[in-house]
Amino acid sequence: MTGSLDEKIKRWVRPEIRALKAYHVPDASGLVKLDAMENPYSWPEDVRRQWMEVLQGVALNRYPDPDAHRIRERLRTTLDVPAGMELILGNGSDELIQTTLMAVSNPNAVVLAPTPTFVMYEMIATFTGMKFVGVPLQPDFSLAMPAMLKAIETHKPAVIFLAYPNNPTGNLFSREDVARVIEASPGLVVMDEAYHAFADHSFMDRLGKHDNLLVMRTLSKQGLAGLRLGVLAGPAPWLAEFNKVRLPYNIGSLTQASAEFALTHLALLDEQARQIRQDREQLFQALSRLRGVQAWPSQTNFILFRVEKRHADEVFESLRARGVLIKNLNSSSGMLKGCLRVTVGTPSENDAFLKALEAAL
Ligand code: PMP
């Protein structure tokens, strides 16, 4: 064997992969963790105990149910998936983005999304060998319709991702605009409803009305981020194709059993989401009152805000030094200059954040 390890990597790893940066997750030890849109609440002691009992019954020596039949049927009802529509599950919705793109990937195929949006659409498009086209949102974060329609006509995207509500801007796009995008698209439109629990609208009831529409959900933002369970719903013929590229046993037995258990305690999850929505409004009001801060209304469990008097990187570092970790979006793109994103935590975490922010401004 000749050549250094460096040379071997250059020879064998695709250039576009070498150019990527791995998804960075900062260390949050010892910090108030408001960076990742997690639900801050755990379950009451008695519910945790019942859960442990369920887990004891799981046969870890056996492979999981490859089709996750029981949890799929339960999700069909819980998520109000319209009759006649199918669903497949992923190890988080991240995996479902990957499954979708692997099924349609070819060197000329395009993935399109309005930007700024969830960064994994572009990353996964890149590593599945597709081209990503971003269409900038308007300054008020609504869809730039003439530009969207033009880009659809020019690029004929295989897949369009619309995060509904959008991350990191927190808003819902207009239903009429979305409907026009779906109608104009020759390929798939995936409505990514990761933040559905905190929003007032969904496209779930539109499934089947358009043969190119899929709706994606996740249990991550509802207090189950550690489980890794995402759901993609839509017409059976699409999902039958995607199912061929899904790895067998992608949903572990512990996840299947835990998710099934959690969904029998739906009222608890719903109550936590209701509390988070209520606290989001208080946090928004408090942020809006701060001088030098512009906060945007949100239909999610996070709030995007811009700091106007001090450099956002400094504010972010100063918050971290005061024990609060949020997300710095300042370097992302022109539209997010000066912007930071905070996840809605418990009332006391939100207070700690607000105090730290006031001191940091
Ligand atoms: N979609 C959007 C819009 C997101 O913001 C996120 C996570 N931040 C995901 C999907 C991925 O969620 P998960 O893989 O945990 O289901």
Short mmCIF file of C-alpha atoms and ligand atoms in Angstrom, two decimals:
data_model
loop_
_atom_site.label_atom_id
_atom_site.label_comp_id
_atom_site.label_asym_id
_atom_site.label_seq_id
_atom_site.Cartn_x
_atom_site.Cartn_y
_atom_site.Cartn_z
CA MET A 1 0.00 0.00 0.00
CA THR A 2 1.43 3.38 -0.91
CA GLY A 3 0.42 6.94 -0.02
CA SER A 4 -0.44 8.62 3.27
CA LEU A 5 -3.78 8.25 5.04
CA ASP A 6 -4.60 11.77 3.88
CA GLU A 7 -4.10 10.77 0.27
CA LYS A 8 -6.24 7.70 0.69
CA ILE A 9 -9.07 9.76 2.14
CA LYS A 10 -8.77 12.22 -0.75
CA ARG A 11 -8.79 9.38 -3.24
CA TRP A 12 -11.76 7.48 -1.84
CA VAL A 13 -14.10 9.91 -0.06
CA ARG A 14 -16.27 11.97 -2.41
CA PRO A 15 -15.22 15.65 -2.58
CA GLU A 16 -18.69 16.87 -1.61
CA ILE A 17 -18.55 14.74 1.55
CA ARG A 18 -15.08 16.04 2.41
CA ALA A 19 -16.41 19.58 2.02
CA LEU A 20 -19.27 18.96 4.51
CA LYS A 21 -19.09 19.72 8.21
CA ALA A 22 -20.62 17.06 10.48
CA TYR A 23 -23.80 18.23 12.25
CA HIS A 24 -22.41 19.92 15.33
CA VAL A 25 -24.00 19.35 18.73
CA PRO A 26 -22.40 21.52 21.42
CA ASP A 27 -21.67 20.17 24.90
CA ALA A 28 -24.42 21.34 27.24
CA SER A 29 -23.14 19.82 30.51
CA GLY A 30 -23.97 22.03 33.45
CA LEU A 31 -25.89 24.51 31.31
CA VAL A 32 -29.58 25.43 31.09
CA LYS A 33 -30.20 23.67 27.78
CA LEU A 34 -32.37 25.78 25.49
CA ASP A 35 -30.67 25.05 22.16
CA ALA A 36 -32.37 22.01 20.64
CA MET A 37 -36.17 22.39 20.83
CA GLU A 38 -36.51 19.66 23.42
CA ASN A 39 -39.49 19.43 25.74
CA PRO A 40 -38.11 20.29 29.20
CA TYR A 41 -40.50 18.03 31.12
CA SER A 42 -40.14 14.42 32.15
CA TRP A 43 -42.90 12.06 33.32
CA PRO A 44 -44.31 11.69 36.83
CA GLU A 45 -42.75 8.94 38.95
CA ASP A 46 -45.67 6.49 38.65
CA VAL A 47 -45.72 6.78 34.85
CA ARG A 48 -41.96 6.17 34.73
CA ARG A 49 -42.43 3.08 36.86
CA GLN A 50 -45.13 1.69 34.55
CA TRP A 51 -42.86 2.40 31.59
CA MET A 52 -40.03 0.42 33.20
CA GLU A 53 -42.41 -2.51 33.62
CA VAL A 54 -43.28 -2.38 29.93
CA LEU A 55 -39.59 -2.37 29.02
CA GLN A 56 -38.94 -5.40 31.18
CA GLY A 57 -41.26 -7.38 28.92
CA VAL A 58 -39.27 -6.57 25.76
CA ALA A 59 -37.36 -9.54 24.31
CA LEU A 60 -33.98 -7.98 23.58
CA ASN A 61 -32.59 -11.24 22.19
CA ARG A 62 -35.07 -10.99 19.30
CA TYR A 63 -35.02 -8.59 16.38
CA PRO A 64 -37.72 -5.92 16.57
CA ASP A 65 -40.92 -6.16 14.53
CA PRO A 66 -39.50 -5.00 11.15
CA ASP A 67 -42.75 -3.22 10.24
CA ALA A 68 -43.34 -1.81 13.74
CA HIS A 69 -46.91 -2.85 13.14
CA ARG A 70 -48.49 -1.96 16.50
CA ILE A 71 -46.96 1.45 16.90
CA ARG A 72 -47.74 2.24 13.27
CA GLU A 73 -51.41 1.42 13.76
CA ARG A 74 -51.52 3.50 16.92
CA LEU A 75 -49.87 6.45 15.18
CA ARG A 76 -52.37 6.21 12.34
CA THR A 77 -55.15 7.02 14.82
CA THR A 78 -53.21 9.42 17.04
CA LEU A 79 -52.03 11.55 14.12
CA ASP A 80 -55.41 11.44 12.28
CA VAL A 81 -53.88 9.98 9.14
CA PRO A 82 -56.73 9.98 6.58
CA ALA A 83 -58.24 6.64 5.60
CA GLY A 84 -56.47 5.02 2.66
CA MET A 85 -53.13 6.71 3.40
CA GLU A 86 -50.04 4.77 4.52
CA LEU A 87 -47.21 5.59 6.90
CA ILE A 88 -43.59 4.55 7.36
CA LEU A 89 -41.41 5.15 10.39
CA GLY A 90 -37.87 6.42 10.72
CA ASN A 91 -35.15 6.73 13.32
CA GLY A 92 -36.23 10.34 13.82
CA SER A 93 -37.61 12.36 10.93
CA ASP A 94 -33.99 12.97 9.93
CA GLU A 95 -33.87 9.38 8.74
CA LEU A 96 -37.09 9.83 6.77
CA ILE A 97 -35.59 12.80 4.92
CA GLN A 98 -32.70 10.50 4.04
CA THR A 99 -35.01 7.62 3.03
CA THR A 100 -37.02 9.93 0.77
CA LEU A 101 -33.95 11.34 -0.94
CA MET A 102 -32.26 7.97 -1.35
CA ALA A 103 -35.35 6.73 -3.19
CA VAL A 104 -35.36 9.59 -5.72
CA SER A 105 -31.65 10.45 -5.89
CA ASN A 106 -29.93 10.76 -9.22
CA PRO A 107 -27.13 13.09 -10.27
CA ASN A 108 -29.42 15.58 -11.99
CA ALA A 109 -32.19 15.57 -9.40
CA VAL A 110 -32.85 18.71 -7.36
CA VAL A 111 -34.07 19.18 -3.80
CA LEU A 112 -35.66 22.57 -3.24
CA ALA A 113 -36.59 24.42 -0.05
CA PRO A 114 -37.18 28.01 0.97
CA THR A 115 -34.26 29.33 3.05
CA PRO A 116 -33.43 29.78 5.85
CA THR A 117 -34.83 26.43 6.91
CA PHE A 118 -33.88 23.16 8.60
CA VAL A 119 -30.25 22.52 7.59
CA MET A 120 -30.59 18.76 7.17
CA TYR A 121 -32.51 19.09 3.87
CA GLU A 122 -29.40 20.53 2.23
CA MET A 123 -26.96 18.24 4.04
CA ILE A 124 -28.85 15.07 3.14
CA ALA A 125 -29.37 16.27 -0.44
CA THR A 126 -25.59 16.66 -0.68
CA PHE A 127 -24.69 13.29 0.70
CA THR A 128 -27.31 11.47 -1.34
CA GLY A 129 -25.69 13.01 -4.43
CA MET A 130 -28.42 15.52 -5.25
CA LYS A 131 -28.34 19.24 -5.93
CA PHE A 132 -29.90 21.60 -3.37
CA VAL A 133 -31.61 24.81 -4.46
CA GLY A 134 -32.59 27.30 -1.75
CA VAL A 135 -35.11 30.04 -2.51
CA PRO A 136 -34.80 32.92 -0.02
CA LEU A 137 -37.88 33.74 2.02
CA GLN A 138 -39.25 37.28 2.04
CA PRO A 139 -38.05 39.55 4.86
CA ASP A 140 -41.26 38.71 6.79
CA PHE A 141 -40.40 34.98 6.35
CA SER A 142 -43.32 34.29 4.02
CA LEU A 143 -42.72 32.31 0.81
CA ALA A 144 -41.41 34.44 -2.06
CA MET A 145 -44.02 33.06 -4.44
CA PRO A 146 -42.82 34.40 -7.82
CA ALA A 147 -39.29 33.16 -7.04
CA MET A 148 -40.58 29.80 -5.76
CA LEU A 149 -42.73 29.21 -8.86
CA LYS A 150 -39.90 30.26 -11.15
CA ALA A 151 -37.44 27.94 -9.37
CA ILE A 152 -39.93 25.06 -9.62
CA GLU A 153 -40.29 25.66 -13.35
CA THR A 154 -36.55 25.97 -13.92
CA HIS A 155 -35.27 23.14 -11.72
CA LYS A 156 -38.22 20.73 -11.74
CA PRO A 157 -37.30 19.56 -8.24
CA ALA A 158 -37.73 15.90 -7.35
CA VAL A 159 -38.58 16.95 -3.79
CA ILE A 160 -39.59 20.22 -2.12
CA PHE A 161 -39.37 20.40 1.67
CA LEU A 162 -41.59 22.89 3.46
CA ALA A 163 -41.12 22.97 7.23
CA TYR A 164 -44.58 23.90 8.51
CA PRO A 165 -43.98 25.75 10.84
CA ASN A 166 -40.50 26.61 9.64
CA ASN A 167 -37.30 26.20 11.63
CA PRO A 168 -35.62 28.57 12.52
CA THR A 169 -38.14 31.32 11.71
CA GLY A 170 -41.03 29.81 13.70
CA ASN A 171 -43.82 30.83 11.30
CA LEU A 172 -46.42 28.98 9.24
CA PHE A 173 -46.48 29.72 5.52
CA SER A 174 -49.79 30.80 4.00
CA ARG A 175 -51.97 27.80 3.12
CA GLU A 176 -52.78 29.29 -0.30
CA ASP A 177 -49.09 29.69 -1.12
CA VAL A 178 -48.37 26.12 -0.05
CA ALA A 179 -51.30 24.85 -2.15
CA ARG A 180 -49.90 26.67 -5.19
CA VAL A 181 -46.47 25.12 -4.60
CA ILE A 182 -48.01 21.64 -4.37
CA GLU A 183 -49.97 22.19 -7.57
CA ALA A 184 -47.00 23.62 -9.48
CA SER A 185 -44.59 20.85 -8.42
CA PRO A 186 -43.82 18.03 -10.80
CA GLY A 187 -42.23 16.08 -7.91
CA LEU A 188 -42.96 15.46 -4.25
CA VAL A 189 -43.80 18.08 -1.67
CA VAL A 190 -42.99 17.00 1.89
CA MET A 191 -44.70 19.08 4.57
CA ASP A 192 -42.38 18.70 7.57
CA GLU A 193 -44.66 19.21 10.56
CA ALA A 194 -42.06 18.58 13.27
CA TYR A 195 -43.54 21.40 15.40
CA HIS A 196 -47.17 20.45 14.86
CA ALA A 197 -47.83 20.10 18.62
CA PHE A 198 -47.33 23.86 19.01
CA ALA A 199 -49.11 25.06 15.86
CA ASP A 200 -52.70 25.61 14.79
CA HIS A 201 -52.57 24.16 11.29
CA SER A 202 -51.61 21.01 9.42
CA PHE A 203 -51.74 19.55 5.93
CA MET A 204 -52.56 16.07 7.22
CA ASP A 205 -56.18 16.42 6.11
CA ARG A 206 -55.01 17.27 2.57
CA LEU A 207 -53.29 13.89 2.12
CA GLY A 208 -54.75 12.05 -0.81
CA LYS A 209 -56.16 15.24 -2.34
CA HIS A 210 -52.82 15.74 -4.13
CA ASP A 211 -50.90 12.63 -5.24
CA ASN A 212 -47.51 14.36 -4.70
CA LEU A 213 -48.09 15.43 -1.08
CA LEU A 214 -46.50 13.75 1.96
CA VAL A 215 -46.70 14.85 5.61
CA MET A 216 -43.87 14.21 8.06
CA ARG A 217 -44.14 14.30 11.85
CA THR A 218 -41.85 13.45 14.76
CA LEU A 219 -42.30 12.57 18.43
CA SER A 220 -39.06 14.43 19.25
CA LYS A 221 -40.57 17.80 20.17
CA GLN A 222 -43.27 16.22 22.32
CA GLY A 223 -40.94 15.01 25.01
CA LEU A 224 -39.60 11.92 23.22
CA ALA A 225 -36.46 13.22 21.50
CA GLY A 226 -34.43 10.39 22.99
CA LEU A 227 -36.61 7.74 21.34
CA ARG A 228 -35.87 8.80 17.76
CA LEU A 229 -39.21 8.21 16.09
CA GLY A 230 -40.36 10.02 12.95
CA VAL A 231 -43.41 9.36 10.78
CA LEU A 232 -43.98 9.91 7.08
CA ALA A 233 -47.57 9.68 5.88
CA GLY A 234 -48.98 9.72 2.36
CA PRO A 235 -50.19 7.71 -0.62
CA ALA A 236 -49.25 4.01 -0.37
CA PRO A 237 -47.49 3.76 -3.78
CA TRP A 238 -44.85 6.35 -2.76
CA LEU A 239 -44.28 4.79 0.63
CA ALA A 240 -44.00 1.29 -0.87
CA GLU A 241 -41.02 2.57 -2.90
CA PHE A 242 -39.44 4.29 0.10
CA ASN A 243 -39.90 1.16 2.15
CA LYS A 244 -37.43 -0.60 -0.15
CA VAL A 245 -34.58 1.73 0.88
CA ARG A 246 -35.52 1.78 4.57
CA LEU A 247 -33.18 -0.52 6.48
CA PRO A 248 -34.90 -3.51 8.09
CA TYR A 249 -35.33 -3.14 11.85
CA ASN A 250 -34.69 0.63 11.75
CA ILE A 251 -36.96 1.12 14.78
CA GLY A 252 -35.54 -0.72 17.81
CA SER A 253 -37.71 -2.78 20.16
CA LEU A 254 -37.20 -0.37 23.06
CA THR A 255 -38.34 2.55 20.91
CA GLN A 256 -41.39 0.65 19.64
CA ALA A 257 -42.42 -0.38 23.16
CA SER A 258 -41.73 3.05 24.67
CA ALA A 259 -43.57 4.92 21.93
CA GLU A 260 -46.59 2.65 22.27
CA PHE A 261 -46.56 3.23 26.00
CA ALA A 262 -46.13 7.01 25.62
CA LEU A 263 -49.09 7.20 23.26
CA THR A 264 -51.32 5.61 25.87
CA HIS A 265 -50.43 8.70 27.94
CA LEU A 266 -51.27 11.17 25.22
CA ALA A 267 -53.09 13.48 27.63
CA LEU A 268 -49.83 13.98 29.51
CA LEU A 269 -47.94 14.88 26.33
CA ASP A 270 -50.74 17.19 25.19
CA GLU A 271 -50.79 18.96 28.54
CA GLN A 272 -47.01 19.53 28.35
CA ALA A 273 -47.39 20.97 24.84
CA ARG A 274 -50.19 23.25 26.05
CA GLN A 275 -48.01 24.49 28.89
CA ILE A 276 -45.11 25.13 26.49
CA ARG A 277 -47.38 27.11 24.15
CA GLN A 278 -48.57 29.23 27.04
CA ASP A 279 -45.02 29.84 28.29
CA ARG A 280 -43.93 30.66 24.74
CA GLU A 281 -46.35 33.59 24.72
CA GLN A 282 -44.99 34.90 28.01
CA LEU A 283 -41.42 34.52 26.81
CA PHE A 284 -42.30 36.30 23.57
CA GLN A 285 -43.88 39.20 25.46
CA ALA A 286 -40.86 39.47 27.77
CA LEU A 287 -38.41 39.37 24.84
CA SER A 288 -40.41 41.99 22.93
CA ARG A 289 -40.22 44.33 25.91
CA LEU A 290 -36.40 44.26 25.95
CA ARG A 291 -34.76 47.22 24.27
CA GLY A 292 -32.49 46.28 21.40
CA VAL A 293 -34.26 42.95 20.82
CA GLN A 294 -36.55 42.09 17.91
CA ALA A 295 -38.48 38.86 18.49
CA TRP A 296 -40.68 37.10 15.94
CA PRO A 297 -44.01 35.46 16.86
CA SER A 298 -43.75 31.69 16.83
CA GLN A 299 -45.99 28.69 16.21
CA THR A 300 -43.30 26.34 17.53
CA ASN A 301 -41.54 25.66 20.84
CA PHE A 302 -38.76 28.15 20.10
CA ILE A 303 -38.43 31.87 19.43
CA LEU A 304 -36.16 33.55 16.91
CA PHE A 305 -34.84 36.96 17.93
CA ARG A 306 -32.34 39.51 16.75
CA VAL A 307 -30.05 41.54 18.98
CA GLU A 308 -29.51 45.00 17.63
CA LYS A 309 -27.11 46.70 20.00
CA ARG A 310 -24.44 44.09 20.59
CA HIS A 311 -22.86 41.51 18.32
CA ALA A 312 -24.91 38.28 18.40
CA ASP A 313 -21.77 36.13 18.83
CA GLU A 314 -20.89 38.11 21.96
CA VAL A 315 -24.41 37.84 23.35
CA PHE A 316 -24.38 34.09 22.70
CA GLU A 317 -21.01 33.65 24.47
CA SER A 318 -22.04 35.88 27.31
CA LEU A 319 -25.22 33.79 27.83
CA ARG A 320 -23.14 30.62 27.83
CA ALA A 321 -20.76 32.12 30.38
CA ARG A 322 -23.85 32.81 32.51
CA GLY A 323 -24.89 29.17 32.23
CA VAL A 324 -27.50 29.30 29.43
CA LEU A 325 -27.05 27.52 26.10
CA ILE A 326 -29.16 28.70 23.14
CA LYS A 327 -28.51 28.54 19.37
CA ASN A 328 -26.42 31.09 17.54
CA LEU A 329 -27.71 31.58 13.99
CA ASN A 330 -25.66 34.65 13.26
CA SER A 331 -23.35 32.96 10.78
CA SER A 332 -26.09 31.09 8.90
CA SER A 333 -27.13 33.50 6.15
CA GLY A 334 -27.73 37.16 5.43
CA MET A 335 -31.32 37.05 6.61
CA LEU A 336 -30.33 35.69 10.02
CA LYS A 337 -27.62 38.24 10.73
CA GLY A 338 -27.68 39.10 14.41
CA CYS A 339 -30.16 36.30 15.15
CA LEU A 340 -30.31 33.82 18.00
CA ARG A 341 -32.87 31.10 18.74
CA VAL A 342 -34.11 30.08 22.15
CA THR A 343 -36.15 26.97 22.96
CA VAL A 344 -39.05 27.44 25.36
CA GLY A 345 -38.05 25.71 28.61
CA THR A 346 -39.71 25.48 32.01
CA PRO A 347 -40.83 28.81 33.49
CA SER A 348 -37.74 28.91 35.71
CA GLU A 349 -35.42 28.10 32.78
CA ASN A 350 -37.09 30.87 30.75
CA ASP A 351 -36.54 33.29 33.64
CA ALA A 352 -32.89 32.26 33.92
CA PHE A 353 -32.52 32.89 30.18
CA LEU A 354 -34.20 36.31 30.35
CA LYS A 355 -32.05 37.41 33.29
CA ALA A 356 -28.89 36.26 31.54
CA LEU A 357 -29.95 37.99 28.33
CA GLU A 358 -30.66 41.29 30.06
CA ALA A 359 -27.20 41.14 31.60
CA ALA A 360 -25.65 40.21 28.24
CA LEU A 361 -27.23 42.97 26.15
N1 PMP B 1 -37.64 18.82 10.86
C1 PMP B 1 -37.44 20.00 11.44
C2 PMP B 1 -38.08 21.21 10.85
C3 PMP B 1 -36.62 20.09 12.58
O1 PMP B 1 -36.41 21.29 13.13
C4 PMP B 1 -36.05 18.92 13.12
C5 PMP B 1 -35.17 18.90 14.35
N2 PMP B 1 -34.62 20.04 14.77
C6 PMP B 1 -36.28 17.71 12.46
C7 PMP B 1 -37.09 17.69 11.35
C8 PMP B 1 -35.65 16.43 12.92
O2 PMP B 1 -36.27 15.90 14.01
P1 PMP B 1 -36.07 14.39 14.49
O3 PMP B 1 -35.01 13.76 13.61
O4 PMP B 1 -35.66 14.50 15.90
O5 PMP B 1 -37.39 13.73 14.30
#
